[in-house]
PDB file of C-alpha atoms in Angstrom:
ATOM      1  CA  MET A   1     117.703 121.597 105.528  1.00 51.00           C
ATOM      2  CA  ILE A   2     113.915 120.996 106.040  1.00 53.00           C
ATOM      3  CA  LYS A   3     113.599 122.590 109.441  1.00 50.00           C
ATOM      4  CA  LYS A   4     114.729 126.081 108.256  1.00 66.00           C
ATOM      5  CA  LYS A   5     111.749 126.262 105.930  1.00 73.00           C
ATOM      6  CA  LEU A   6     108.862 124.235 107.610  1.00 81.00           C
ATOM      7  CA  SER A   7     108.051 122.234 110.610  1.00 83.00           C
ATOM      8  CA  ILE A   8     106.695 118.682 110.627  1.00 84.00           C
ATOM      9  CA  ILE A   9     104.934 117.099 113.610  1.00 86.00           C
ATOM     10  CA  GLY A  10     103.950 113.459 113.780  1.00 88.00           C
ATOM     11  CA  PHE A  11     101.432 111.759 116.029  1.00 87.00           C
ATOM     12  CA  ASP A  12     101.594 108.851 118.488  1.00 83.00           C
ATOM     13  CA  ASP A  13     105.390 108.850 118.854  1.00 85.00           C
ATOM     14  CA  VAL A  14     106.111 105.796 116.662  1.00 85.00           C
ATOM     15  CA  SER A  15     109.283 103.963 117.763  1.00 84.00           C
ATOM     16  CA  TYR A  16     111.285 105.151 114.826  1.00 85.00           C
ATOM     17  CA  ALA A  17     110.379 108.891 115.035  1.00 85.00           C
ATOM     18  CA  LYS A  18     113.608 109.656 116.963  1.00 85.00           C
ATOM     19  CA  PHE A  19     115.777 108.045 114.413  1.00 86.00           C
ATOM     20  CA  LEU A  20     114.526 109.944 111.339  1.00 85.00           C
ATOM     21  CA  ASP A  21     116.587 112.765 109.824  1.00 82.00           C
ATOM     22  CA  PRO A  22     115.765 115.131 111.247  1.00 83.00           C
ATOM     23  CA  PRO A  23     114.278 113.408 114.352  1.00 87.00           C
ATOM     24  CA  LEU A  24     110.483 113.826 114.226  1.00 88.00           C
ATOM     25  CA  THR A  25     108.683 116.104 116.785  1.00 89.00           C
ATOM     26  CA  THR A  26     105.528 114.188 117.835  1.00 89.00           C
ATOM     27  CA  ILE A  27     102.523 114.108 120.110  1.00 90.00           C
ATOM     28  CA  ARG A  28     102.756 111.105 122.499  1.00 90.00           C
ATOM     29  CA  LEU A  29      99.467 109.717 123.917  1.00 89.00           C
ATOM     30  CA  ASN A  30      99.235 107.306 126.786  1.00 87.00           C
ATOM     31  CA  GLN A  31      98.179 104.155 125.135  1.00 88.00           C
ATOM     32  CA  LYS A  32      96.710 102.607 128.309  1.00 91.00           C
ATOM     33  CA  ASN A  33      94.391 105.729 128.842  1.00 91.00           C
ATOM     34  CA  LYS A  34      93.411 105.714 125.233  1.00 91.00           C
ATOM     35  CA  GLY A  35      92.499 102.017 125.468  1.00 93.00           C
ATOM     36  CA  ILE A  36      90.390 102.707 128.703  1.00 94.00           C
ATOM     37  CA  ILE A  37      88.586 105.539 127.073  1.00 92.00           C
ATOM     38  CA  ALA A  38      87.845 103.390 124.039  1.00 93.00           C
ATOM     39  CA  PHE A  39      86.561 100.523 126.095  1.00 95.00           C
ATOM     40  CA  ASN A  40      84.312 102.878 128.166  1.00 94.00           C
ATOM     41  CA  LEU A  41      82.765 104.412 125.028  1.00 94.00           C
ATOM     42  CA  LEU A  42      82.200 100.947 123.454  1.00 94.00           C
ATOM     43  CA  ASN A  43      80.677  99.595 126.641  1.00 96.00           C
ATOM     44  CA  LYS A  44      78.197 102.615 126.761  1.00 95.00           C
ATOM     45  CA  ALA A  45      77.289 102.147 123.222  1.00 94.00           C
ATOM     46  CA  ILE A  46      76.668  98.388 123.682  1.00 96.00           C
ATOM     47  CA  HIS A  47      74.337  99.049 126.615  1.00 96.00           C
ATOM     48  CA  GLY A  48      72.479 101.762 124.674  1.00 96.00           C
ATOM     49  CA  GLU A  49      73.815 104.697 126.696  1.00 95.00           C
ATOM     50  CA  SER A  50      74.518 108.103 125.132  1.00 93.00           C
ATOM     51  CA  VAL A  51      78.041 108.403 123.771  1.00 91.00           C
ATOM     52  CA  ASP A  52      79.771 111.778 123.072  1.00 85.00           C
ATOM     53  CA  LYS A  53      80.581 112.297 119.378  1.00 86.00           C
ATOM     54  CA  ILE A  54      83.987 113.999 120.282  1.00 88.00           C
ATOM     55  CA  THR A  55      86.464 112.806 122.867  1.00 87.00           C
ATOM     56  CA  ASN A  56      89.352 114.772 123.969  1.00 87.00           C
ATOM     57  CA  LEU A  57      92.708 112.956 124.575  1.00 87.00           C
ATOM     58  CA  SER A  58      95.561 114.645 126.310  1.00 85.00           C
ATOM     59  CA  GLY A  59      99.131 114.033 125.200  1.00 88.00           C
ATOM     60  CA  ASP A  60     102.643 115.209 125.461  1.00 89.00           C
ATOM     61  CA  LEU A  61     104.511 117.202 122.913  1.00 89.00           C
ATOM     62  CA  ILE A  62     107.854 115.682 122.312  1.00 89.00           C
ATOM     63  CA  VAL A  63     110.011 118.366 120.707  1.00 87.00           C
ATOM     64  CA  ARG A  64     112.841 117.079 118.462  1.00 88.00           C
ATOM     65  CA  GLU A  65     114.589 118.653 115.482  1.00 86.00           C
ATOM     66  CA  SER A  66     111.800 118.626 112.847  1.00 85.00           C
ATOM     67  CA  VAL A  67     110.323 121.895 113.988  1.00 84.00           C
ATOM     68  CA  THR A  68     111.550 125.362 113.480  1.00 79.00           C
ATOM     69  CA  ASN A  69     111.371 128.033 116.225  1.00 72.00           C
ATOM     70  CA  VAL A  70     108.518 130.217 115.081  1.00 58.00           C
ATOM     71  CA  ALA A  71     108.777 132.532 118.051  1.00 56.00           C
ATOM     72  CA  SER A  72     112.280 133.456 117.273  1.00 56.00           C
ATOM     73  CA  LYS A  73     111.598 134.033 113.635  1.00 52.00           C
ATOM     74  CA  ILE A  74     108.720 136.337 114.471  1.00 49.00           C
ATOM     75  CA  GLY A  75     110.893 138.231 116.904  1.00 50.00           C
ATOM     76  CA  LYS A  76     113.591 138.685 114.258  1.00 53.00           C
ATOM     77  CA  GLN A  77     111.043 139.883 111.668  1.00 49.00           C
ATOM     78  CA  ALA A  78     109.642 142.501 114.111  1.00 44.00           C
ATOM     79  CA  ARG A  79     113.230 143.683 115.042  1.00 46.00           C
ATOM     80  CA  ARG A  80     113.876 144.084 111.343  1.00 49.00           C
ATOM     81  CA  LYS A  81     110.736 146.208 110.683  1.00 48.00           C
ATOM     82  CA  ASN A  82     111.631 148.453 113.735  1.00 45.00           C
ATOM     83  CA  GLU A  83     115.091 148.938 112.431  1.00 48.00           C
ATOM     84  CA  LYS A  84     113.760 150.318 109.161  1.00 50.00           C
TER      85      LYS A  84
END
């Protein structure tokens, strides 16, 4: 199975992400806030105001089955090394 070997994370929580096999872990952005930020940046640019080259957007991590538990694997590896 894929999730035992690698993790896959999508972006924007597209509607079909939860129906994939395995269901896709994703970052969900608030679309309304994204639109407001885009409008404000465009409005500033139109009016000749300075616009930041980088804009940070916050989002929510929606954990589904497409990621492996890295922390538990690291812990298992450390325990194995200590047992030797």
